[in-house]
mmCIF file with all atom_site columns, C-alpha atoms and ligand atoms in Angstrom:
data_model
loop_
_atom_site.group_PDB
_atom_site.id
_atom_site.type_symbol
_atom_site.label_atom_id
_atom_site.label_alt_id
_atom_site.label_comp_id
_atom_site.label_asym_id
_atom_site.label_entity_id
_atom_site.label_seq_id
_atom_site.pdbx_PDB_ins_code
_atom_site.Cartn_x
_atom_site.Cartn_y
_atom_site.Cartn_z
_atom_site.occupancy
_atom_site.B_iso_or_equiv
_atom_site.pdbx_formal_charge
_atom_site.auth_seq_id
_atom_site.auth_comp_id
_atom_site.auth_asym_id
_atom_site.auth_atom_id
_atom_site.pdbx_PDB_model_num
ATOM   1   C  CA  . MET A 1 1   ? 102.482 94.785  136.474 1.00 69.00 ? 14  MET A CA  1
ATOM   2   C  CA  . SER A 1 2   ? 103.129 97.440  139.143 1.00 76.00 ? 15  SER A CA  1
ATOM   3   C  CA  . ASN A 1 3   ? 103.315 101.109 138.261 1.00 78.00 ? 16  ASN A CA  1
ATOM   4   C  CA  . ASN A 1 4   ? 107.100 101.127 138.575 1.00 85.00 ? 17  ASN A CA  1
ATOM   5   C  CA  . GLU A 1 5   ? 107.442 98.065  136.369 1.00 87.00 ? 18  GLU A CA  1
ATOM   6   C  CA  . LEU A 1 6   ? 105.131 99.645  133.805 1.00 85.00 ? 19  LEU A CA  1
ATOM   7   C  CA  . ILE A 1 7   ? 107.201 102.832 133.733 1.00 88.00 ? 20  ILE A CA  1
ATOM   8   C  CA  . ARG A 1 8   ? 110.464 100.912 133.449 1.00 92.00 ? 21  ARG A CA  1
ATOM   9   C  CA  . TYR A 1 9   ? 108.971 98.900  130.594 1.00 90.00 ? 22  TYR A CA  1
ATOM   10  C  CA  . LEU A 1 10  ? 107.838 102.049 128.760 1.00 90.00 ? 23  LEU A CA  1
ATOM   11  C  CA  . VAL A 1 11  ? 111.203 103.769 129.244 1.00 95.00 ? 24  VAL A CA  1
ATOM   12  C  CA  . GLN A 1 12  ? 113.011 100.775 127.767 1.00 95.00 ? 25  GLN A CA  1
ATOM   13  C  CA  . LYS A 1 13  ? 110.588 100.483 124.818 1.00 94.00 ? 26  LYS A CA  1
ATOM   14  C  CA  . GLY A 1 14  ? 110.671 104.245 124.274 1.00 95.00 ? 27  GLY A CA  1
ATOM   15  C  CA  . TYR A 1 15  ? 114.462 104.340 124.306 1.00 97.00 ? 28  TYR A CA  1
ATOM   16  C  CA  . GLU A 1 16  ? 114.734 101.473 121.805 1.00 97.00 ? 29  GLU A CA  1
ATOM   17  C  CA  . TRP A 1 17  ? 112.182 103.193 119.553 1.00 97.00 ? 30  TRP A CA  1
ATOM   18  C  CA  . ILE A 1 18  ? 114.076 106.515 119.664 1.00 98.00 ? 31  ILE A CA  1
ATOM   19  C  CA  . VAL A 1 19  ? 117.365 104.877 118.692 1.00 98.00 ? 32  VAL A CA  1
ATOM   20  C  CA  . SER A 1 20  ? 115.896 102.721 115.931 1.00 97.00 ? 33  SER A CA  1
ATOM   21  C  CA  . GLN A 1 21  ? 113.928 105.613 114.389 1.00 97.00 ? 34  GLN A CA  1
ATOM   22  C  CA  . ARG A 1 22  ? 116.997 107.836 114.537 1.00 98.00 ? 35  ARG A CA  1
ATOM   23  C  CA  . ASN A 1 23  ? 119.132 105.232 112.809 1.00 98.00 ? 36  ASN A CA  1
ATOM   24  C  CA  . LEU A 1 24  ? 116.465 104.637 110.167 1.00 97.00 ? 37  LEU A CA  1
ATOM   25  C  CA  . TYR A 1 25  ? 115.962 108.270 109.145 1.00 98.00 ? 38  TYR A CA  1
ATOM   26  C  CA  . ILE A 1 26  ? 119.411 109.792 109.692 1.00 97.00 ? 39  ILE A CA  1
ATOM   27  C  CA  . VAL A 1 27  ? 120.646 108.058 106.523 1.00 97.00 ? 40  VAL A CA  1
ATOM   28  C  CA  . THR A 1 28  ? 118.484 110.177 104.200 1.00 97.00 ? 41  THR A CA  1
ATOM   29  C  CA  . ALA A 1 29  ? 117.845 113.221 106.398 1.00 98.00 ? 42  ALA A CA  1
ATOM   30  C  CA  . GLN A 1 30  ? 119.138 116.583 105.200 1.00 98.00 ? 43  GLN A CA  1
ATOM   31  C  CA  . GLU A 1 31  ? 121.068 119.321 106.915 1.00 97.00 ? 44  GLU A CA  1
ATOM   32  C  CA  . LEU A 1 32  ? 119.110 122.406 107.873 1.00 97.00 ? 45  LEU A CA  1
ATOM   33  C  CA  . SER A 1 33  ? 118.782 124.888 105.019 1.00 96.00 ? 46  SER A CA  1
ATOM   34  C  CA  . GLU A 1 34  ? 120.786 128.102 104.938 1.00 96.00 ? 47  GLU A CA  1
ATOM   35  C  CA  . GLN A 1 35  ? 117.591 130.065 105.575 1.00 96.00 ? 48  GLN A CA  1
ATOM   36  C  CA  . ASP A 1 36  ? 116.612 127.933 108.575 1.00 96.00 ? 49  ASP A CA  1
ATOM   37  C  CA  . ARG A 1 37  ? 120.085 128.202 110.055 1.00 96.00 ? 50  ARG A CA  1
ATOM   38  C  CA  . THR A 1 38  ? 119.993 131.970 109.695 1.00 96.00 ? 51  THR A CA  1
ATOM   39  C  CA  . SER A 1 39  ? 116.692 132.158 111.613 1.00 96.00 ? 52  SER A CA  1
ATOM   40  C  CA  . LEU A 1 40  ? 117.860 129.806 114.356 1.00 97.00 ? 53  LEU A CA  1
ATOM   41  C  CA  . GLN A 1 41  ? 121.509 130.789 114.798 1.00 97.00 ? 54  GLN A CA  1
ATOM   42  C  CA  . PRO A 1 42  ? 120.898 133.495 117.445 1.00 97.00 ? 55  PRO A CA  1
ATOM   43  C  CA  . TYR A 1 43  ? 119.500 130.747 119.717 1.00 98.00 ? 56  TYR A CA  1
ATOM   44  C  CA  . PHE A 1 44  ? 121.624 127.698 118.939 1.00 98.00 ? 57  PHE A CA  1
ATOM   45  C  CA  . GLU A 1 45  ? 125.393 127.330 118.743 1.00 96.00 ? 58  GLU A CA  1
ATOM   46  C  CA  . PRO A 1 46  ? 126.775 126.391 115.290 1.00 95.00 ? 59  PRO A CA  1
ATOM   47  C  CA  . LYS A 1 47  ? 127.809 122.993 116.684 1.00 95.00 ? 60  LYS A CA  1
ATOM   48  C  CA  . ILE A 1 48  ? 124.181 122.172 117.609 1.00 96.00 ? 61  ILE A CA  1
ATOM   49  C  CA  . LEU A 1 49  ? 122.804 123.472 114.305 1.00 96.00 ? 62  LEU A CA  1
ATOM   50  C  CA  . GLY A 1 50  ? 125.395 121.436 112.427 1.00 96.00 ? 63  GLY A CA  1
ATOM   51  C  CA  . LEU A 1 51  ? 124.403 118.335 114.356 1.00 94.00 ? 64  LEU A CA  1
ATOM   52  C  CA  . ALA A 1 52  ? 120.699 118.444 113.474 1.00 97.00 ? 65  ALA A CA  1
ATOM   53  C  CA  . LYS A 1 53  ? 119.216 116.863 110.362 1.00 98.00 ? 66  LYS A CA  1
ATOM   54  C  CA  . ARG A 1 54  ? 115.647 116.877 109.170 1.00 97.00 ? 67  ARG A CA  1
ATOM   55  C  CA  . GLU A 1 55  ? 113.452 114.624 107.091 1.00 97.00 ? 68  GLU A CA  1
ATOM   56  C  CA  . LEU A 1 56  ? 109.920 115.049 105.729 1.00 97.00 ? 69  LEU A CA  1
ATOM   57  C  CA  . VAL A 1 57  ? 107.571 112.095 106.256 1.00 97.00 ? 70  VAL A CA  1
ATOM   58  C  CA  . ASP A 1 58  ? 103.946 111.533 105.203 1.00 97.00 ? 71  ASP A CA  1
ATOM   59  C  CA  . TYR A 1 59  ? 102.991 111.344 108.881 1.00 96.00 ? 72  TYR A CA  1
ATOM   60  C  CA  . ILE A 1 60  ? 104.587 110.495 112.227 1.00 95.00 ? 73  ILE A CA  1
ATOM   61  C  CA  . GLU A 1 61  ? 103.999 106.826 113.002 1.00 93.00 ? 74  GLU A CA  1
ATOM   62  C  CA  . ASN A 1 62  ? 102.903 105.597 116.386 1.00 92.00 ? 75  ASN A CA  1
ATOM   63  C  CA  . PRO A 1 63  ? 105.477 103.381 118.125 1.00 92.00 ? 76  PRO A CA  1
ATOM   64  C  CA  . PRO A 1 64  ? 105.231 99.650  117.313 1.00 90.00 ? 77  PRO A CA  1
ATOM   65  C  CA  . PHE A 1 65  ? 104.663 98.848  120.994 1.00 86.00 ? 78  PHE A CA  1
ATOM   66  C  CA  . TYR A 1 66  ? 101.474 100.974 121.129 1.00 84.00 ? 79  TYR A CA  1
ATOM   67  C  CA  . PRO A 1 67  ? 99.032  98.048  121.070 1.00 83.00 ? 80  PRO A CA  1
ATOM   68  C  CA  . GLU A 1 68  ? 100.741 96.828  124.263 1.00 79.00 ? 81  GLU A CA  1
ATOM   69  C  CA  . VAL A 1 69  ? 100.483 100.311 125.791 1.00 79.00 ? 82  VAL A CA  1
ATOM   70  C  CA  . MET A 1 70  ? 96.759  100.395 125.072 1.00 79.00 ? 83  MET A CA  1
ATOM   71  C  CA  . LYS A 1 71  ? 96.312  97.014  126.729 1.00 78.00 ? 84  LYS A CA  1
ATOM   72  C  CA  . LEU A 1 72  ? 97.933  98.395  129.869 1.00 77.00 ? 85  LEU A CA  1
ATOM   73  C  CA  . GLY A 1 73  ? 94.954  100.729 130.162 1.00 78.00 ? 86  GLY A CA  1
ATOM   74  C  CA  . ILE A 1 74  ? 96.724  104.061 129.708 1.00 80.00 ? 87  ILE A CA  1
ATOM   75  C  CA  . PRO A 1 75  ? 93.788  106.445 129.209 1.00 71.00 ? 88  PRO A CA  1
ATOM   76  C  CA  . ASN A 1 76  ? 94.858  108.841 126.484 1.00 72.00 ? 89  ASN A CA  1
ATOM   77  C  CA  . ALA A 1 77  ? 98.055  107.691 124.808 1.00 80.00 ? 90  ALA A CA  1
ATOM   78  C  CA  . ILE A 1 78  ? 99.666  110.355 122.624 1.00 85.00 ? 91  ILE A CA  1
ATOM   79  C  CA  . ASP A 1 79  ? 98.554  110.014 118.983 1.00 88.00 ? 92  ASP A CA  1
ATOM   80  C  CA  . PHE A 1 80  ? 101.762 110.789 117.129 1.00 91.00 ? 93  PHE A CA  1
ATOM   81  C  CA  . THR A 1 81  ? 100.056 110.610 113.718 1.00 93.00 ? 94  THR A CA  1
ATOM   82  C  CA  . GLN A 1 82  ? 98.444  114.000 114.453 1.00 92.00 ? 95  GLN A CA  1
ATOM   83  C  CA  . MET A 1 83  ? 101.757 115.644 115.347 1.00 94.00 ? 96  MET A CA  1
ATOM   84  C  CA  . ALA A 1 84  ? 103.550 118.198 113.221 1.00 96.00 ? 97  ALA A CA  1
ATOM   85  C  CA  . GLY A 1 85  ? 107.007 116.953 114.148 1.00 97.00 ? 98  GLY A CA  1
ATOM   86  C  CA  . ILE A 1 86  ? 109.084 114.716 116.368 1.00 98.00 ? 99  ILE A CA  1
ATOM   87  C  CA  . THR A 1 87  ? 112.764 114.513 117.226 1.00 98.00 ? 100 THR A CA  1
ATOM   88  C  CA  . PHE A 1 88  ? 114.870 111.394 117.636 1.00 98.00 ? 101 PHE A CA  1
ATOM   89  C  CA  . ILE A 1 89  ? 118.212 112.497 119.127 1.00 98.00 ? 102 ILE A CA  1
ATOM   90  C  CA  . ASP A 1 90  ? 119.648 114.659 116.288 1.00 98.00 ? 103 ASP A CA  1
ATOM   91  C  CA  . CYS A 1 91  ? 117.073 113.722 113.637 1.00 98.00 ? 104 CYS A CA  1
ATOM   92  C  CA  . ILE A 1 92  ? 113.942 115.844 113.233 1.00 98.00 ? 105 ILE A CA  1
ATOM   93  C  CA  . LEU A 1 93  ? 110.958 114.347 111.398 1.00 98.00 ? 106 LEU A CA  1
ATOM   94  C  CA  . ILE A 1 94  ? 108.386 116.747 109.994 1.00 97.00 ? 107 ILE A CA  1
ATOM   95  C  CA  . SER A 1 95  ? 104.925 115.576 108.950 1.00 97.00 ? 108 SER A CA  1
ATOM   96  C  CA  . ARG A 1 96  ? 103.598 116.479 105.512 1.00 96.00 ? 109 ARG A CA  1
ATOM   97  C  CA  . ARG A 1 97  ? 100.092 116.311 107.011 1.00 94.00 ? 110 ARG A CA  1
ATOM   98  C  CA  . ILE A 1 98  ? 100.479 119.774 108.491 1.00 91.00 ? 111 ILE A CA  1
ATOM   99  C  CA  . SER A 1 99  ? 100.966 122.618 106.034 1.00 90.00 ? 112 SER A CA  1
ATOM   100 C  CA  . HIS A 1 100 ? 103.264 125.497 106.880 1.00 89.00 ? 113 HIS A CA  1
ATOM   101 C  CA  . ASN A 1 101 ? 104.160 129.019 105.962 1.00 93.00 ? 114 ASN A CA  1
ATOM   102 C  CA  . GLN A 1 102 ? 107.724 130.184 106.580 1.00 93.00 ? 115 GLN A CA  1
ATOM   103 C  CA  . ARG A 1 103 ? 106.860 131.510 110.023 1.00 94.00 ? 116 ARG A CA  1
ATOM   104 C  CA  . SER A 1 104 ? 105.131 128.379 111.341 1.00 95.00 ? 117 SER A CA  1
ATOM   105 C  CA  . TRP A 1 105 ? 107.835 126.195 109.758 1.00 96.00 ? 118 TRP A CA  1
ATOM   106 C  CA  . THR A 1 106 ? 110.602 128.057 111.588 1.00 97.00 ? 119 THR A CA  1
ATOM   107 C  CA  . SER A 1 107 ? 108.612 127.978 114.822 1.00 97.00 ? 120 SER A CA  1
ATOM   108 C  CA  . LEU A 1 108 ? 108.178 124.200 114.535 1.00 98.00 ? 121 LEU A CA  1
ATOM   109 C  CA  . LEU A 1 109 ? 111.876 123.740 113.755 1.00 98.00 ? 122 LEU A CA  1
ATOM   110 C  CA  . PHE A 1 110 ? 112.744 125.852 116.793 1.00 98.00 ? 123 PHE A CA  1
ATOM   111 C  CA  . HIS A 1 111 ? 110.589 123.606 119.008 1.00 98.00 ? 124 HIS A CA  1
ATOM   112 C  CA  . GLU A 1 112 ? 112.221 120.474 117.618 1.00 98.00 ? 125 GLU A CA  1
ATOM   113 C  CA  . MET A 1 113 ? 115.686 122.025 118.023 1.00 98.00 ? 126 MET A CA  1
ATOM   114 C  CA  . VAL A 1 114 ? 114.955 122.466 121.743 1.00 98.00 ? 127 VAL A CA  1
ATOM   115 C  CA  . HIS A 1 115 ? 114.454 118.692 121.839 1.00 98.00 ? 128 HIS A CA  1
ATOM   116 C  CA  . VAL A 1 116 ? 117.780 118.218 120.008 1.00 98.00 ? 129 VAL A CA  1
ATOM   117 C  CA  . VAL A 1 117 ? 119.428 120.227 122.812 1.00 98.00 ? 130 VAL A CA  1
ATOM   118 C  CA  . GLN A 1 118 ? 117.624 118.195 125.491 1.00 98.00 ? 131 GLN A CA  1
ATOM   119 C  CA  . TYR A 1 119 ? 118.965 114.987 123.949 1.00 98.00 ? 132 TYR A CA  1
ATOM   120 C  CA  . TYR A 1 120 ? 122.399 116.570 123.600 1.00 97.00 ? 133 TYR A CA  1
ATOM   121 C  CA  . LEU A 1 121 ? 122.537 117.521 127.282 1.00 96.00 ? 134 LEU A CA  1
ATOM   122 C  CA  . LEU A 1 122 ? 120.781 114.484 128.750 1.00 97.00 ? 135 LEU A CA  1
ATOM   123 C  CA  . GLY A 1 123 ? 121.617 111.619 126.400 1.00 97.00 ? 136 GLY A CA  1
ATOM   124 C  CA  . ALA A 1 124 ? 118.900 109.483 124.807 1.00 97.00 ? 137 ALA A CA  1
ATOM   125 C  CA  . GLN A 1 125 ? 118.501 107.126 127.785 1.00 97.00 ? 138 GLN A CA  1
ATOM   126 C  CA  . ARG A 1 126 ? 117.932 109.932 130.286 1.00 97.00 ? 139 ARG A CA  1
ATOM   127 C  CA  . PHE A 1 127 ? 115.692 111.776 127.805 1.00 98.00 ? 140 PHE A CA  1
ATOM   128 C  CA  . ALA A 1 128 ? 113.491 108.670 127.479 1.00 97.00 ? 141 ALA A CA  1
ATOM   129 C  CA  . GLU A 1 129 ? 113.360 108.332 131.277 1.00 97.00 ? 142 GLU A CA  1
ATOM   130 C  CA  . LEU A 1 130 ? 112.399 111.946 131.907 1.00 96.00 ? 143 LEU A CA  1
ATOM   131 C  CA  . TYR A 1 131 ? 109.876 111.932 129.065 1.00 95.00 ? 144 TYR A CA  1
ATOM   132 C  CA  . VAL A 1 132 ? 108.061 108.761 130.124 1.00 93.00 ? 145 VAL A CA  1
ATOM   133 C  CA  . ILE A 1 133 ? 108.235 109.511 133.868 1.00 94.00 ? 146 ILE A CA  1
ATOM   134 C  CA  . GLY A 1 134 ? 107.053 113.081 133.207 1.00 94.00 ? 147 GLY A CA  1
ATOM   135 C  CA  . TRP A 1 135 ? 104.176 111.698 131.183 1.00 91.00 ? 148 TRP A CA  1
ATOM   136 C  CA  . ALA A 1 136 ? 103.180 109.072 133.776 1.00 88.00 ? 149 ALA A CA  1
ATOM   137 C  CA  . GLN A 1 137 ? 103.459 111.446 136.738 1.00 90.00 ? 150 GLN A CA  1
ATOM   138 C  CA  . ASN A 1 138 ? 101.241 114.037 135.056 1.00 91.00 ? 151 ASN A CA  1
ATOM   139 C  CA  . GLY A 1 139 ? 98.268  111.808 134.364 1.00 86.00 ? 152 GLY A CA  1
ATOM   140 C  CA  . PHE A 1 140 ? 99.603  110.693 130.958 1.00 86.00 ? 153 PHE A CA  1
ATOM   141 C  CA  . ASP A 1 141 ? 98.836  114.216 129.725 1.00 88.00 ? 154 ASP A CA  1
ATOM   142 C  CA  . TYR A 1 142 ? 101.123 115.187 126.817 1.00 90.00 ? 155 TYR A CA  1
ATOM   143 C  CA  . GLY A 1 143 ? 100.732 118.910 127.517 1.00 91.00 ? 156 GLY A CA  1
ATOM   144 C  CA  . ARG A 1 144 ? 102.108 118.547 131.028 1.00 94.00 ? 157 ARG A CA  1
ATOM   145 C  CA  . ILE A 1 145 ? 105.289 116.573 130.234 1.00 95.00 ? 158 ILE A CA  1
ATOM   146 C  CA  . PRO A 1 146 ? 108.085 118.819 131.605 1.00 96.00 ? 159 PRO A CA  1
ATOM   147 C  CA  . LEU A 1 147 ? 110.352 118.279 128.553 1.00 97.00 ? 160 LEU A CA  1
ATOM   148 C  CA  . GLU A 1 148 ? 107.462 119.394 126.304 1.00 97.00 ? 161 GLU A CA  1
ATOM   149 C  CA  . ARG A 1 149 ? 106.580 122.367 128.493 1.00 97.00 ? 162 ARG A CA  1
ATOM   150 C  CA  . GLN A 1 150 ? 110.209 123.456 128.324 1.00 97.00 ? 163 GLN A CA  1
ATOM   151 C  CA  . ALA A 1 151 ? 110.100 123.268 124.511 1.00 98.00 ? 164 ALA A CA  1
ATOM   152 C  CA  . TYR A 1 152 ? 106.720 125.025 124.230 1.00 97.00 ? 165 TYR A CA  1
ATOM   153 C  CA  . ASP A 1 153 ? 107.741 127.789 126.665 1.00 97.00 ? 166 ASP A CA  1
ATOM   154 C  CA  . LEU A 1 154 ? 110.899 128.588 124.704 1.00 98.00 ? 167 LEU A CA  1
ATOM   155 C  CA  . GLN A 1 155 ? 109.018 128.283 121.392 1.00 98.00 ? 168 GLN A CA  1
ATOM   156 C  CA  . ARG A 1 156 ? 106.557 130.904 122.680 1.00 97.00 ? 169 ARG A CA  1
ATOM   157 C  CA  . ARG A 1 157 ? 109.449 133.221 123.551 1.00 97.00 ? 170 ARG A CA  1
ATOM   158 C  CA  . PHE A 1 158 ? 110.915 132.654 120.087 1.00 97.00 ? 171 PHE A CA  1
ATOM   159 C  CA  . ASP A 1 159 ? 107.549 133.385 118.441 1.00 97.00 ? 172 ASP A CA  1
ATOM   160 C  CA  . GLN A 1 160 ? 107.153 136.582 120.456 1.00 96.00 ? 173 GLN A CA  1
ATOM   161 C  CA  . GLY A 1 161 ? 110.478 137.743 119.091 1.00 93.00 ? 174 GLY A CA  1
ATOM   162 C  CA  . GLY A 1 162 ? 111.871 139.440 122.198 1.00 90.00 ? 175 GLY A CA  1
ATOM   163 C  CA  . SER A 1 163 ? 115.560 139.432 123.077 1.00 94.00 ? 176 SER A CA  1
ATOM   164 C  CA  . VAL A 1 164 ? 117.538 136.396 121.929 1.00 96.00 ? 177 VAL A CA  1
ATOM   165 C  CA  . PHE A 1 165 ? 118.840 133.709 124.286 1.00 97.00 ? 178 PHE A CA  1
ATOM   166 C  CA  . SER A 1 166 ? 121.022 130.618 124.180 1.00 97.00 ? 179 SER A CA  1
ATOM   167 C  CA  . VAL A 1 167 ? 118.868 127.497 124.451 1.00 98.00 ? 180 VAL A CA  1
ATOM   168 C  CA  . VAL A 1 168 ? 121.859 125.396 125.573 1.00 97.00 ? 181 VAL A CA  1
ATOM   169 C  CA  . GLN A 1 169 ? 122.647 127.821 128.415 1.00 96.00 ? 182 GLN A CA  1
ATOM   170 C  CA  . LEU A 1 170 ? 119.025 128.056 129.550 1.00 96.00 ? 183 LEU A CA  1
ATOM   171 C  CA  . LEU A 1 171 ? 118.498 124.310 129.545 1.00 96.00 ? 184 LEU A CA  1
ATOM   172 C  CA  . ASN A 1 172 ? 121.786 123.730 131.322 1.00 94.00 ? 185 ASN A CA  1
ATOM   173 C  CA  . GLN A 1 173 ? 120.534 126.014 134.095 1.00 93.00 ? 186 GLN A CA  1
ATOM   174 C  CA  . GLN A 1 174 ? 117.125 124.338 134.190 1.00 92.00 ? 187 GLN A CA  1
ATOM   175 C  CA  . PHE A 1 175 ? 118.680 120.872 134.392 1.00 92.00 ? 188 PHE A CA  1
ATOM   176 C  CA  . GLY A 1 176 ? 120.919 122.158 137.168 1.00 85.00 ? 189 GLY A CA  1
ATOM   177 C  CA  . HIS A 1 177 ? 124.146 121.459 135.315 1.00 66.00 ? 190 HIS A CA  1
ATOM   178 C  CA  . VAL A 1 178 ? 127.236 123.472 136.046 1.00 53.00 ? 191 VAL A CA  1
ATOM   179 C  CA  . SER A 1 179 ? 128.529 124.872 132.783 1.00 46.00 ? 192 SER A CA  1
HETATM 180 ZN ZN1 . ZN  B 2 .   ? 107.834 118.592 121.485 1.00 72.52 ? 223 ZN  B ZN1 1
#
């Protein structure tokens, strides 16, 4: 399998996984609490906050196609089971493995909400493409995936508590969309 074929394969598998996980969890997921909305509303439009749902899970599962990924010789595949959260389109999963206080909980939700906005602006197919290509082009290093760096950068700004900003507007600019 050539590099391009491998990437196309992973994008397709990743996209299918995102959609199936979203459809599985959205059924029981809950709307964001009043308190969470209050913390996040300076940064996210009501429409976006209303869109997002969240669900607690014992841990984040690795994708079912992971054994195949390992066989392809990818050096350090992301271990999702160690992650605090993950977002599938408009559905945020939060792992019970990681304990939280109110501050770290809100910070995590903020990070995942940035992913909700990325999906909202890009669509799930394009999100999967950018995520996998960004991963492959940066040595399969999770910390260097541009969509993650975008989320971590804004999360840091949120944690620092400076002036507020609209995540949708910022991401629109960064994606080069005309709004
Ligand atoms: Zn993330």
